[in-house]
Every structure is written in structure tokens, then in C-alpha cells.
Amino acid sequence: MQSTRASSPSARCRPGALPGLAPVRRTRRSDQHLKDPAVDQSARHILDAQQLPERTFPSWAGKTVPGATEPLHRLIDKDKQEKNREKAIATCNDAWGDYMGTTLQCDEYPFASTKEGAAAPGNRFSARLIDGTDDETGGRKLNEMFTLNRILDGDAFYVKITP
């Protein structure tokens, strides 16, 4: 079977990668569903962070979290991703105490794989303990979305939670 993906109008590349081929800029979005039992906890966390950010941790009046109407930007630097995770985990530990030895994991939004993650200036993030399997499945779905939509380092995207 011959693939038509490379020749389709939606194919993307970095400027100058192929002479005469310009990158396609389109709005990309990660859709997650509250009714999907595999990721319902991570979807609820994202929705809460987007709609009720002052009720998420860290908590402060006037807090806003990007991703719904303000884009997120993919980050592939593993060291910076780890800094995002470390700050989110510290927030989970501050809010809920030691959760080691449980099936819970610290979920962060915006994702550790974004420039707007927990270590970005302004504390515009949310960290919450959720089921570890749900957290890992959400991460796999996010990486799949990056791959299928060819979202590269620095590329903007949005996150939409569907009821």
C-alpha cells in the first residue's frame, strides 16, 4: 500500500528542510474526553485547571492556566521537561504529602512536555494526584497526538476536553 501522507497538503517540515516546500501552519488541538475511562481523571484535571484554575494547586486568586484559549508550545528538551515534572511533584507533595507506595501519580497541566509547564515563570500550572494508569495513558495519548499531527519543538497547540 502506497502512503499519500508525505505528498498531502497537510505534510509538514521545517523551513529549508526540503527546497520549495513550506511548512503548513494550522491549528492543532489535543481532544480528550471525560467519558473515556482510560483518561477520565486526567481529563477532569485539565478541565478544572482550564475552567477553575484558582481551585487547583498551587492556588492563588486570579490564577489562569494556558491551553484552552492561549496555546501551549511543545518542548522536547528532556532536561527542561524534568524540571517541569520536579516542580509539579513538589507541589503534589506540598498539597497531599507523601504518596509513595500508592498507585497515585502527580499529574501536571500544562504538560511537562510544554514550554508552559510547571517550571515556567508565573506558576500558571496545576498539579494533582491521579491514578497512575490514567496518568500514563494520558501521556501516551498526548505523545500520539504530537506524532500524528507532526507537532515539533516550539509548535503551538490547544487542549480541549469534551464532556
mmCIF file of C-alpha atoms in Angstrom:
data_model
loop_
_atom_site.group_PDB
_atom_site.id
_atom_site.type_symbol
_atom_site.label_atom_id
_atom_site.label_comp_id
_atom_site.label_asym_id
_atom_site.label_seq_id
_atom_site.Cartn_x
_atom_site.Cartn_y
_atom_site.Cartn_z
ATOM 1 C CA MET A 1 0.000 0.000 0.000
ATOM 2 C CA GLN A 2 1.398 3.367 -1.015
ATOM 3 C CA SER A 3 1.279 6.162 1.533
ATOM 4 C CA THR A 4 -0.015 9.541 0.423
ATOM 5 C CA ARG A 5 0.819 11.309 3.685
ATOM 6 C CA ALA A 6 4.114 12.812 2.523
ATOM 7 C CA SER A 7 2.541 14.360 -0.558
ATOM 8 C CA SER A 8 -0.633 15.561 1.140
ATOM 9 C CA PRO A 9 -1.239 19.287 1.675
ATOM 10 C CA SER A 10 -1.019 18.756 5.426
ATOM 11 C CA ALA A 11 2.550 17.408 5.335
ATOM 12 C CA ARG A 12 4.904 19.492 7.463
ATOM 13 C CA CYS A 13 8.587 20.129 7.551
ATOM 14 C CA ARG A 14 10.939 22.679 8.997
ATOM 15 C CA PRO A 15 11.655 25.690 6.743
ATOM 16 C CA GLY A 16 14.505 24.862 4.384
ATOM 17 C CA ALA A 17 14.356 21.110 5.046
ATOM 18 C CA LEU A 18 13.149 20.445 1.508
ATOM 19 C CA PRO A 19 13.706 23.147 -1.122
ATOM 20 C CA GLY A 20 10.442 24.707 -2.245
ATOM 21 C CA LEU A 21 8.310 23.073 0.463
ATOM 22 C CA ALA A 22 6.973 25.490 3.071
ATOM 23 C CA PRO A 23 5.671 24.356 6.448
ATOM 24 C CA VAL A 24 1.921 24.178 6.843
ATOM 25 C CA ARG A 25 0.618 26.168 9.797
ATOM 26 C CA ARG A 26 -2.730 25.023 11.116
ATOM 27 C CA THR A 27 -4.372 24.981 14.477
ATOM 28 C CA ARG A 28 -3.727 21.702 16.220
ATOM 29 C CA ARG A 29 -5.625 20.502 19.234
ATOM 30 C CA SER A 30 -5.484 17.624 21.677
ATOM 31 C CA ASP A 31 -9.020 16.392 22.351
ATOM 32 C CA GLN A 32 -9.676 14.355 25.483
ATOM 33 C CA HIS A 33 -12.973 13.025 26.763
ATOM 34 C CA LEU A 34 -14.353 12.990 30.294
ATOM 35 C CA LYS A 35 -16.305 9.827 29.416
ATOM 36 C CA ASP A 36 -13.170 7.899 28.405
ATOM 37 C CA PRO A 37 -12.485 5.724 31.479
ATOM 38 C CA ALA A 38 -8.833 5.342 30.465
ATOM 39 C CA VAL A 39 -8.177 9.079 30.962
ATOM 40 C CA ASP A 40 -11.189 10.450 32.839
ATOM 41 C CA GLN A 41 -9.120 11.630 35.819
ATOM 42 C CA SER A 42 -6.520 13.430 33.705
ATOM 43 C CA ALA A 43 -9.289 14.938 31.535
ATOM 44 C CA ARG A 44 -11.091 16.187 34.673
ATOM 45 C CA HIS A 45 -7.827 17.653 35.959
ATOM 46 C CA ILE A 46 -7.235 19.548 32.700
ATOM 47 C CA LEU A 47 -10.817 20.840 32.613
ATOM 48 C CA ASP A 48 -10.589 22.022 36.224
ATOM 49 C CA ALA A 49 -7.268 23.754 35.512
ATOM 50 C CA GLN A 50 -8.747 25.494 32.474
ATOM 51 C CA GLN A 51 -12.121 26.458 33.969
ATOM 52 C CA LEU A 52 -11.465 26.728 37.734
ATOM 53 C CA PRO A 53 -7.713 27.401 37.992
ATOM 54 C CA GLU A 54 -7.969 29.103 41.398
ATOM 55 C CA ARG A 55 -9.226 25.780 42.812
ATOM 56 C CA THR A 56 -6.135 23.887 41.664
ATOM 57 C CA PHE A 57 -2.687 23.644 43.233
ATOM 58 C CA PRO A 58 -0.763 25.848 43.512
ATOM 59 C CA SER A 59 -3.746 28.011 44.385
ATOM 60 C CA TRP A 60 -3.903 31.793 44.222
ATOM 61 C CA ALA A 61 -6.519 34.405 43.360
ATOM 62 C CA GLY A 62 -6.565 35.476 39.732
ATOM 63 C CA LYS A 63 -4.676 32.414 38.522
ATOM 64 C CA THR A 64 -5.021 31.497 34.837
ATOM 65 C CA VAL A 65 -3.736 28.390 33.100
ATOM 66 C CA PRO A 66 -2.971 28.303 29.358
ATOM 67 C CA GLY A 67 -4.055 25.685 26.847
ATOM 68 C CA ALA A 68 -7.733 26.336 26.110
ATOM 69 C CA THR A 69 -7.691 29.825 24.569
ATOM 70 C CA GLU A 70 -3.976 30.586 24.928
ATOM 71 C CA PRO A 71 -1.802 27.998 23.142
ATOM 72 C CA LEU A 72 0.714 25.617 24.636
ATOM 73 C CA HIS A 73 4.054 25.034 22.887
ATOM 74 C CA ARG A 74 5.747 21.671 22.563
ATOM 75 C CA LEU A 75 9.022 21.231 24.431
ATOM 76 C CA ILE A 76 11.377 18.406 23.519
ATOM 77 C CA ASP A 77 14.303 19.332 25.802
ATOM 78 C CA LYS A 78 14.369 16.410 28.279
ATOM 79 C CA ASP A 79 16.163 18.433 30.988
ATOM 80 C CA LYS A 80 13.517 21.167 30.885
ATOM 81 C CA GLN A 81 10.756 18.545 30.886
ATOM 82 C CA GLU A 82 12.288 17.027 34.009
ATOM 83 C CA LYS A 83 12.376 20.451 35.703
ATOM 84 C CA ASN A 84 8.664 20.813 34.921
ATOM 85 C CA ARG A 85 7.981 17.381 36.468
ATOM 86 C CA GLU A 86 10.098 18.110 39.555
ATOM 87 C CA LYS A 87 8.220 21.330 40.296
ATOM 88 C CA ALA A 88 4.843 19.616 39.813
ATOM 89 C CA ILE A 89 5.868 16.733 42.099
ATOM 90 C CA ALA A 90 6.992 19.208 44.765
ATOM 91 C CA THR A 91 3.545 20.828 44.525
ATOM 92 C CA CYS A 92 1.829 17.432 44.884
ATOM 93 C CA ASN A 93 3.983 16.647 47.930
ATOM 94 C CA ASP A 94 3.156 20.041 49.481
ATOM 95 C CA ALA A 95 -0.578 19.649 48.870
ATOM 96 C CA TRP A 96 -1.102 15.932 49.665
ATOM 97 C CA GLY A 97 2.000 14.724 51.476
ATOM 98 C CA ASP A 98 3.936 11.571 50.718
ATOM 99 C CA TYR A 99 2.072 9.389 48.222
ATOM 100 C CA MET A 100 4.920 6.964 47.534
ATOM 101 C CA GLY A 101 3.842 3.342 47.799
ATOM 102 C CA THR A 102 0.387 4.144 46.385
ATOM 103 C CA THR A 103 -0.947 3.771 42.846
ATOM 104 C CA LEU A 104 -1.202 7.556 42.558
ATOM 105 C CA GLN A 105 0.983 9.754 40.372
ATOM 106 C CA CYS A 106 1.379 13.510 40.149
ATOM 107 C CA ASP A 107 -0.356 14.751 37.003
ATOM 108 C CA GLU A 108 0.687 18.184 35.765
ATOM 109 C CA TYR A 109 -1.051 20.586 33.430
ATOM 110 C CA PRO A 110 0.196 22.240 31.291
ATOM 111 C CA PHE A 111 2.104 19.107 30.418
ATOM 112 C CA ALA A 112 5.782 18.656 31.292
ATOM 113 C CA SER A 113 6.393 18.446 27.536
ATOM 114 C CA THR A 114 5.340 22.089 27.044
ATOM 115 C CA LYS A 115 7.187 25.372 27.444
ATOM 116 C CA GLU A 116 4.324 26.474 29.730
ATOM 117 C CA GLY A 117 4.924 23.556 32.151
ATOM 118 C CA ALA A 118 5.291 23.882 35.923
ATOM 119 C CA ALA A 119 8.824 25.339 35.828
ATOM 120 C CA ALA A 120 7.786 28.222 33.545
ATOM 121 C CA PRO A 121 7.599 31.647 35.197
ATOM 122 C CA GLY A 122 4.346 32.703 36.840
ATOM 123 C CA ASN A 123 3.158 29.440 38.491
ATOM 124 C CA ARG A 124 0.408 29.103 35.865
ATOM 125 C CA PHE A 125 0.114 25.345 36.240
ATOM 126 C CA SER A 126 -1.831 22.736 38.157
ATOM 127 C CA ALA A 127 -0.607 19.563 39.851
ATOM 128 C CA ARG A 128 -2.963 16.859 41.098
ATOM 129 C CA LEU A 129 -2.677 13.273 42.291
ATOM 130 C CA ILE A 130 -4.494 10.880 39.983
ATOM 131 C CA ASP A 131 -4.459 7.143 39.265
ATOM 132 C CA GLY A 132 -1.074 6.170 37.817
ATOM 133 C CA THR A 133 -2.521 4.153 34.941
ATOM 134 C CA ASP A 134 -4.734 7.073 33.924
ATOM 135 C CA ASP A 135 -1.737 9.438 34.084
ATOM 136 C CA GLU A 136 0.427 7.162 31.931
ATOM 137 C CA THR A 137 -2.351 6.590 29.373
ATOM 138 C CA GLY A 138 -2.883 10.340 29.104
ATOM 139 C CA GLY A 139 0.840 10.789 28.427
ATOM 140 C CA ARG A 140 0.779 8.143 25.701
ATOM 141 C CA LYS A 141 -2.255 9.791 24.068
ATOM 142 C CA LEU A 142 -0.505 13.168 24.172
ATOM 143 C CA ASN A 143 2.626 11.732 22.514
ATOM 144 C CA GLU A 144 0.439 10.057 19.899
ATOM 145 C CA MET A 145 -1.204 13.415 19.161
ATOM 146 C CA PHE A 146 2.242 15.031 18.806
ATOM 147 C CA THR A 147 3.303 12.336 16.341
ATOM 148 C CA LEU A 148 0.090 12.142 14.280
ATOM 149 C CA ASN A 149 -0.093 15.919 13.949
ATOM 150 C CA ARG A 150 3.650 16.345 13.481
ATOM 151 C CA ILE A 151 3.892 18.818 16.334
ATOM 152 C CA LEU A 152 7.548 19.746 16.588
ATOM 153 C CA ASP A 153 9.574 21.642 19.182
ATOM 154 C CA GLY A 154 8.039 25.073 19.749
ATOM 155 C CA ASP A 155 4.864 24.339 17.769
ATOM 156 C CA ALA A 156 1.640 25.694 19.262
ATOM 157 C CA PHE A 157 -1.413 23.585 20.087
ATOM 158 C CA TYR A 158 -4.549 23.733 22.219
ATOM 159 C CA VAL A 159 -6.239 21.267 24.559
ATOM 160 C CA LYS A 160 -9.989 20.676 24.522
ATOM 161 C CA ILE A 161 -11.862 18.490 26.984
ATOM 162 C CA THR A 162 -15.123 17.055 25.718
ATOM 163 C CA PRO A 163 -17.879 16.051 28.155
#
